[in-house]
Short mmCIF file of C-alpha atoms and ligand atoms in Angstrom, two decimals:
data_model
loop_
_atom_site.label_atom_id
_atom_site.label_comp_id
_atom_site.label_asym_id
_atom_site.label_seq_id
_atom_site.Cartn_x
_atom_site.Cartn_y
_atom_site.Cartn_z
CA MET A 3 -12.87 -17.42 5.38
CA ASN A 4 -9.09 -17.22 5.97
CA PRO A 5 -7.60 -13.86 5.09
CA VAL A 6 -5.38 -13.77 2.02
CA LEU A 7 -3.04 -11.45 3.93
CA ALA A 8 -2.63 -11.23 7.71
CA VAL A 9 -0.09 -8.87 9.25
CA THR A 10 0.59 -9.05 13.00
CA ASP A 11 2.66 -6.55 15.01
CA LEU A 12 4.93 -5.83 12.03
CA LYS A 13 7.99 -3.72 12.82
CA LYS A 14 10.69 -2.37 10.56
CA HIS A 15 13.39 -0.33 12.27
CA PHE A 16 16.41 0.93 10.33
CA PRO A 17 19.56 1.27 12.46
CA ILE A 18 21.47 4.56 12.25
CA LYS A 19 25.20 3.91 12.37
CA LYS A 20 28.02 6.40 12.80
CA GLY A 21 31.76 6.68 13.23
CA LEU A 22 34.70 4.49 12.32
CA LEU A 23 33.32 1.56 14.29
CA ASN A 24 29.93 1.88 12.62
CA LYS A 25 28.31 2.04 16.03
CA GLU A 26 24.52 2.07 16.20
CA VAL A 27 23.45 5.49 17.54
CA GLY A 28 19.72 5.31 16.96
CA LYS A 29 16.87 3.80 14.98
CA VAL A 30 14.39 4.98 12.40
CA HIS A 31 11.08 3.51 13.59
CA ALA A 32 9.61 3.31 10.08
CA VAL A 33 6.97 0.69 10.97
CA ASP A 34 6.26 0.11 14.63
CA GLY A 35 3.68 -2.55 15.38
CA VAL A 36 1.22 -2.66 12.47
CA SER A 37 -1.54 -5.31 12.38
CA PHE A 38 -4.38 -5.87 9.91
CA SER A 39 -5.89 -8.55 7.74
CA LEU A 40 -7.26 -8.55 4.22
CA GLU A 41 -9.94 -10.84 2.78
CA ARG A 42 -10.00 -12.22 -0.74
CA GLY A 43 -11.63 -9.80 -3.19
CA LYS A 44 -11.43 -6.83 -0.80
CA THR A 45 -9.34 -3.67 -0.67
CA LEU A 46 -7.69 -2.12 2.36
CA GLY A 47 -6.64 1.50 1.80
CA LEU A 48 -3.50 2.33 3.81
CA VAL A 49 -3.26 6.09 4.11
CA GLY A 50 -0.97 8.66 5.69
CA GLU A 51 1.35 11.54 4.88
CA SER A 52 4.72 11.00 3.28
CA GLY A 53 7.10 9.45 5.82
CA CYS A 54 4.41 7.68 7.88
CA GLY A 55 5.78 4.23 6.96
CA LYS A 56 3.02 3.00 4.65
CA SER A 57 5.32 2.18 1.72
CA THR A 58 7.71 0.42 4.12
CA VAL A 59 4.76 -1.75 5.23
CA ALA A 60 4.06 -2.57 1.56
CA ARG A 61 7.66 -3.51 0.81
CA THR A 62 8.17 -5.45 4.05
CA ILE A 63 5.08 -7.59 3.38
CA LEU A 64 6.64 -8.73 0.10
CA ARG A 65 10.09 -9.14 1.72
CA LEU A 66 11.61 -6.46 -0.51
CA LEU A 67 12.70 -5.36 2.97
CA ASP A 68 13.27 -7.80 5.82
CA PRO A 69 11.06 -7.13 8.86
CA THR A 70 12.60 -6.39 12.26
CA SER A 71 9.85 -8.45 13.92
CA GLY A 72 6.23 -9.47 13.53
CA LYS A 73 4.44 -11.85 11.21
CA VAL A 74 3.16 -11.67 7.64
CA LEU A 75 0.92 -14.52 6.52
CA ILE A 76 0.11 -14.82 2.82
CA ASN A 77 -2.60 -17.43 2.30
CA GLY A 78 -1.72 -18.79 5.74
CA THR A 79 2.06 -19.12 5.13
CA ASP A 80 4.33 -17.05 7.37
CA VAL A 81 6.72 -15.44 4.89
CA THR A 82 8.80 -13.45 7.38
CA HIS A 83 11.65 -15.98 7.65
CA LEU A 84 11.47 -17.73 4.29
CA SER A 85 14.59 -17.97 2.10
CA ASN A 86 14.52 -16.58 -1.44
CA LYS A 87 13.96 -20.10 -2.78
CA GLU A 88 11.10 -20.72 -0.34
CA LEU A 89 9.58 -17.36 -1.28
CA ARG A 90 9.34 -18.29 -4.95
CA PRO A 91 5.89 -19.93 -4.84
CA ILE A 92 4.65 -17.08 -2.62
CA ARG A 93 5.70 -14.52 -5.24
CA ARG A 94 3.08 -16.04 -7.54
CA GLN A 95 0.40 -15.31 -4.95
CA ALA A 96 1.39 -11.74 -4.10
CA GLN A 97 2.54 -9.07 -6.52
CA ILE A 98 3.24 -5.33 -6.38
CA ILE A 99 2.46 -2.27 -8.51
CA PHE A 100 4.82 0.65 -7.95
CA GLN A 101 4.17 4.40 -7.90
CA ASP A 102 6.40 5.30 -10.78
CA PRO A 103 5.83 2.88 -13.65
CA PHE A 104 8.62 4.48 -15.67
CA SER A 105 11.40 3.68 -13.22
CA SER A 106 9.96 0.24 -12.41
CA LEU A 107 9.86 -0.87 -16.08
CA ASP A 108 13.15 -1.74 -17.77
CA PRO A 109 13.49 0.84 -20.61
CA ARG A 110 15.46 -1.66 -22.75
CA MET A 111 12.71 -4.28 -22.77
CA THR A 112 9.66 -4.31 -25.03
CA ALA A 113 6.23 -4.17 -23.44
CA GLU A 114 5.70 -7.80 -24.44
CA ASP A 115 8.88 -8.91 -22.66
CA ILE A 116 8.08 -6.83 -19.55
CA VAL A 117 4.61 -8.30 -19.16
CA GLY A 118 5.80 -11.82 -20.07
CA GLU A 119 8.91 -11.81 -17.84
CA LEU A 120 7.30 -13.41 -14.78
CA LEU A 121 5.58 -16.01 -16.97
CA THR A 122 8.96 -16.93 -18.46
CA VAL A 123 10.48 -17.34 -14.98
CA HIS A 124 7.60 -19.10 -13.21
CA GLU A 125 5.69 -21.07 -15.86
CA LYS A 126 6.75 -23.79 -18.27
CA LEU A 127 5.24 -22.28 -21.39
CA THR A 128 6.30 -22.09 -25.03
CA LYS A 129 7.06 -18.71 -26.61
CA GLN A 130 3.76 -18.84 -28.47
CA GLU A 131 1.83 -19.59 -25.27
CA ILE A 132 3.52 -16.70 -23.47
CA ARG A 133 2.77 -14.38 -26.40
CA ALA A 134 -0.91 -15.40 -26.31
CA ARG A 135 -1.08 -14.88 -22.52
CA VAL A 136 0.58 -11.46 -22.81
CA ALA A 137 -1.80 -10.42 -25.61
CA SER A 138 -4.78 -11.40 -23.47
CA LEU A 139 -3.33 -9.44 -20.50
CA PHE A 140 -2.93 -6.41 -22.78
CA GLU A 141 -6.60 -6.60 -23.66
CA LYS A 142 -7.59 -7.09 -20.03
CA VAL A 143 -5.88 -3.84 -18.96
CA GLY A 144 -7.05 -1.81 -21.98
CA LEU A 145 -3.83 -1.78 -24.04
CA ARG A 146 -3.75 -2.44 -27.78
CA THR A 147 -1.95 -5.56 -28.98
CA ASP A 148 -0.26 -3.52 -31.74
CA GLN A 149 1.71 -1.93 -28.86
CA LEU A 150 3.32 -5.23 -27.81
CA LYS A 151 6.67 -4.39 -29.41
CA ASN A 152 6.78 -0.82 -28.09
CA TYR A 153 9.24 0.29 -25.41
CA PRO A 154 8.13 1.93 -22.13
CA HIS A 155 8.99 5.48 -23.32
CA GLU A 156 6.51 5.05 -26.20
CA PHE A 157 3.60 4.77 -23.72
CA SER A 158 1.85 7.56 -21.80
CA GLY A 159 2.02 7.60 -17.97
CA GLY A 160 -1.40 5.96 -17.63
CA GLN A 161 -0.51 3.31 -20.22
CA ARG A 162 2.75 2.56 -18.41
CA GLN A 163 0.80 1.98 -15.20
CA ARG A 164 -1.48 -0.37 -17.18
CA LEU A 165 1.67 -2.24 -18.24
CA GLY A 166 2.67 -2.51 -14.56
CA ILE A 167 -0.79 -3.86 -13.75
CA ALA A 168 -0.65 -6.39 -16.62
CA ARG A 169 2.73 -7.60 -15.35
CA ALA A 170 1.37 -7.90 -11.78
CA LEU A 171 -1.63 -9.87 -13.07
CA SER A 172 0.41 -12.26 -15.19
CA LEU A 173 0.73 -15.00 -12.56
CA ASP A 174 -2.91 -14.68 -11.46
CA PRO A 175 -2.08 -13.48 -7.91
CA ASP A 176 -4.45 -13.53 -4.93
CA VAL A 177 -3.25 -10.18 -3.60
CA ILE A 178 -1.62 -7.13 -5.18
CA ILE A 179 0.18 -4.52 -3.12
CA CYS A 180 -0.51 -1.22 -4.87
CA ASP A 181 2.17 1.21 -3.64
CA GLU A 182 0.85 4.70 -4.50
CA PRO A 183 -0.07 3.44 -7.98
CA VAL A 184 -1.81 6.62 -9.15
CA SER A 185 0.13 9.35 -7.29
CA ALA A 186 2.28 10.18 -10.32
CA LEU A 187 -0.69 10.39 -12.72
CA ASP A 188 -3.01 13.25 -13.74
CA VAL A 189 -6.33 13.27 -11.88
CA SER A 190 -8.37 12.16 -14.94
CA ILE A 191 -5.97 9.25 -15.55
CA GLN A 192 -6.02 8.36 -11.83
CA ALA A 193 -9.76 7.69 -12.08
CA GLN A 194 -9.28 5.46 -15.14
CA VAL A 195 -6.60 3.37 -13.43
CA ILE A 196 -8.65 3.04 -10.22
CA ASN A 197 -11.72 2.00 -12.23
CA LEU A 198 -9.59 -0.59 -14.04
CA LEU A 199 -8.38 -2.00 -10.70
CA VAL A 200 -11.97 -2.16 -9.41
CA ASP A 201 -13.15 -3.97 -12.57
CA LEU A 202 -10.27 -6.46 -12.35
CA GLN A 203 -11.08 -7.13 -8.71
CA ASP A 204 -14.75 -7.80 -9.57
CA GLU A 205 -13.70 -10.13 -12.37
CA MET A 206 -10.81 -11.97 -10.72
CA GLY A 207 -11.44 -11.69 -6.96
CA ILE A 208 -8.01 -10.15 -6.26
CA ALA A 209 -7.38 -8.46 -2.90
CA TYR A 210 -5.56 -5.11 -2.88
CA LEU A 211 -3.54 -3.37 -0.23
CA PHE A 212 -3.83 0.12 -1.70
CA VAL A 213 -1.25 2.56 -0.34
CA ALA A 214 -1.91 6.30 -0.84
CA HIS A 215 -1.15 9.61 0.85
CA ASP A 216 -4.55 11.02 0.00
CA LEU A 217 -7.85 9.81 1.48
CA ALA A 218 -9.74 10.99 -1.62
CA VAL A 219 -7.82 8.49 -3.75
CA VAL A 220 -8.74 5.47 -1.60
CA GLU A 221 -12.41 6.41 -1.16
CA HIS A 222 -13.68 4.79 -4.35
CA ILE A 223 -11.61 1.61 -4.23
CA SER A 224 -11.41 0.68 -0.51
CA HIS A 225 -13.70 -1.54 1.55
CA GLN A 226 -11.65 -0.79 4.67
CA VAL A 227 -9.29 2.07 5.47
CA ALA A 228 -6.34 2.14 7.87
CA VAL A 229 -4.77 5.52 8.71
CA MET A 230 -1.07 5.51 9.62
CA TYR A 231 0.94 8.09 11.56
CA LEU A 232 4.64 7.75 12.39
CA GLY A 233 4.80 4.01 11.81
CA ARG A 234 1.54 3.04 13.52
CA ILE A 235 -2.11 2.62 12.58
CA VAL A 236 -4.10 5.26 14.48
CA GLU A 237 -7.55 4.46 13.06
CA MET A 238 -9.03 1.57 11.10
CA ALA A 239 -12.62 0.92 10.05
CA ASP A 240 -14.77 0.24 7.03
CA ARG A 241 -14.72 2.99 4.43
CA ASP A 242 -18.08 4.58 5.25
CA ARG A 243 -17.25 4.93 8.93
CA ILE A 244 -13.91 6.54 8.15
CA PHE A 245 -15.48 9.04 5.75
CA GLN A 246 -18.64 9.78 7.71
CA ASN A 247 -17.63 9.27 11.32
CA ALA A 248 -13.85 9.60 11.70
CA GLN A 249 -12.82 9.39 15.34
CA HIS A 250 -9.11 10.22 15.33
CA PRO A 251 -8.04 13.88 15.07
CA TYR A 252 -5.42 12.94 12.45
CA THR A 253 -8.03 11.26 10.24
CA GLU A 254 -10.23 14.35 10.67
CA SER A 255 -7.36 16.51 9.46
CA LEU A 256 -6.73 14.31 6.43
CA LEU A 257 -10.44 14.45 5.61
CA ALA A 258 -10.36 18.24 5.85
CA ALA A 259 -7.85 18.17 3.00
CA VAL A 260 -10.24 16.16 0.79
CA PRO A 261 -11.61 18.76 -1.64
CA VAL A 262 -14.99 17.23 -2.58
CA PRO A 263 -17.71 17.76 0.04
CA VAL A 264 -19.63 14.61 0.95
CA PRO A 265 -23.21 14.91 2.26
CA GLY A 266 -23.25 14.15 5.96
CA ARG A 267 -19.53 14.70 6.42
CA ALA A 268 -18.73 17.31 9.06
CA THR A 269 -17.30 20.44 7.48
CA GLU A 270 -15.61 22.22 10.39
CA ARG A 271 -12.38 20.34 10.60
CA GLN A 272 -8.87 21.38 11.46
CA ILE A 273 -6.43 21.78 8.61
CA LEU A 274 -3.22 20.01 9.58
CA ALA A 275 -0.24 22.28 10.29
CA GLY A 276 3.45 21.39 10.19
CA ASP A 277 5.21 18.24 9.07
CA VAL A 278 5.30 14.68 10.36
CA PRO A 279 7.92 14.59 13.19
CA SER A 280 11.10 12.58 12.73
CA PRO A 281 10.66 8.82 13.10
CA ILE A 282 14.08 8.87 14.84
CA ILE A 283 13.13 11.10 17.78
CA ARG A 284 9.39 10.69 18.10
CA PRO A 285 7.25 12.90 20.36
CA SER A 286 6.58 11.43 23.82
CA GLY A 287 3.14 10.06 24.69
CA CYS A 288 0.85 10.27 21.67
CA HIS A 289 3.06 10.75 18.61
CA PHE A 290 0.43 13.12 17.17
CA GLN A 291 0.42 15.46 20.22
CA THR A 292 2.71 18.07 18.58
CA ARG A 293 0.10 18.71 15.86
CA CYS A 294 -3.16 17.76 17.57
CA PRO A 295 -5.56 20.63 18.39
CA TYR A 296 -7.08 18.61 21.27
CA ALA A 297 -3.83 17.51 22.98
CA THR A 298 -3.86 17.52 26.79
CA GLU A 299 -1.19 16.89 29.42
CA ARG A 300 -2.12 13.19 29.40
CA CYS A 301 -1.37 13.04 25.65
CA ARG A 302 2.18 14.28 26.30
CA VAL A 303 3.03 11.48 28.73
CA GLU A 304 0.80 8.51 27.92
CA GLU A 305 0.80 6.67 24.64
CA PRO A 306 -2.72 5.76 23.44
CA VAL A 307 -3.24 2.17 22.27
CA LEU A 308 -5.37 1.14 19.32
CA LYS A 309 -8.68 0.02 20.81
CA THR A 310 -12.11 -0.94 19.54
CA VAL A 311 -14.58 1.93 19.96
CA THR A 312 -17.43 0.19 18.14
CA PRO A 313 -17.27 -3.29 16.55
CA GLY A 314 -15.00 -3.03 13.50
CA HIS A 315 -13.79 0.50 14.34
CA GLU A 316 -10.41 0.88 16.08
CA VAL A 317 -8.91 4.19 17.24
CA ALA A 318 -5.75 5.14 19.15
CA CYS A 319 -6.71 8.33 20.99
CA HIS A 320 -7.30 9.17 24.67
CA LEU A 321 -10.48 11.06 23.73
CA ARG A 322 -12.23 7.87 22.52
FE1 LIG B 412 -4.75 14.19 20.08
FE2 LIG B 412 -4.35 13.29 22.55
FE3 LIG B 412 -5.87 11.91 20.87
FE4 LIG B 412 -3.25 12.04 20.51
S1 LIG B 412 -4.31 11.07 22.23
S2 LIG B 412 -4.79 12.25 18.96
S3 LIG B 412 -2.81 14.12 21.14
S4 LIG B 412 -6.29 13.95 21.69
#
């Protein structure tokens, strides 16, 4: 089966310019050679600390940012060089849910207009047909149809995220990029939204790229997990292997921060110290060497490449 989303060696570098002549003096290597693919009906959890580049990956895939290089195929179409007009049909196939539903929903529009906006732009439907579609989307995401005329501020945080999901579903997409969709919500509401996404996936066969900074959040929803550090994937495998047999020291550290003990998961893990280094001046060799408890001289001079350690399990570390 062809993947619904295939990303190959994606890079997004932001130039740093200074002075009167606006001369380029450096680059922020936000995304630096990311590759993965996503099958229909599956979820890839993309995880890493703030500043690791995961949200830039999400936005570059949908061309909210233009990539520096690399390829993004959505249902087999390379979208990296398409014009806005050429992207139009692709936007039906791939949608996004943002972290903060409040700032991503126009406060002057009613819920009905927000959820129906894409239908108005992309489909030739009458007002009544759009209203009926919006009402059915409301029911699908667990909102009441008597809330159709309400404005975003009249909804709770969880309900606003449901509105964002209804809007993303409106064109029946094949893939939804979920950019930290539950990070701004209370823990109890997080579970409800994740369960809703899982139910919708079972019902509609949608694929999700689910971006989060916390491994615990992606555990329930992901089939595969990719861990990012300073713009690169350092470990990628199916969910169970990541949670039960993590191979990269950075993944181990992220797991150590997961509060709920899982039977079979090793307990003696290093808690991560310090912050992610600057993506402008990255550490030499392995980018994780400044925080890694196992770093050796080799790690300081030689960059590890992502390699297959067992079929379906890739790790970028000299120890593997
Ligand atoms: Fe740590 Fe070295 Fe592996 Fe990097 S390559 S994660 S520094 S052991």
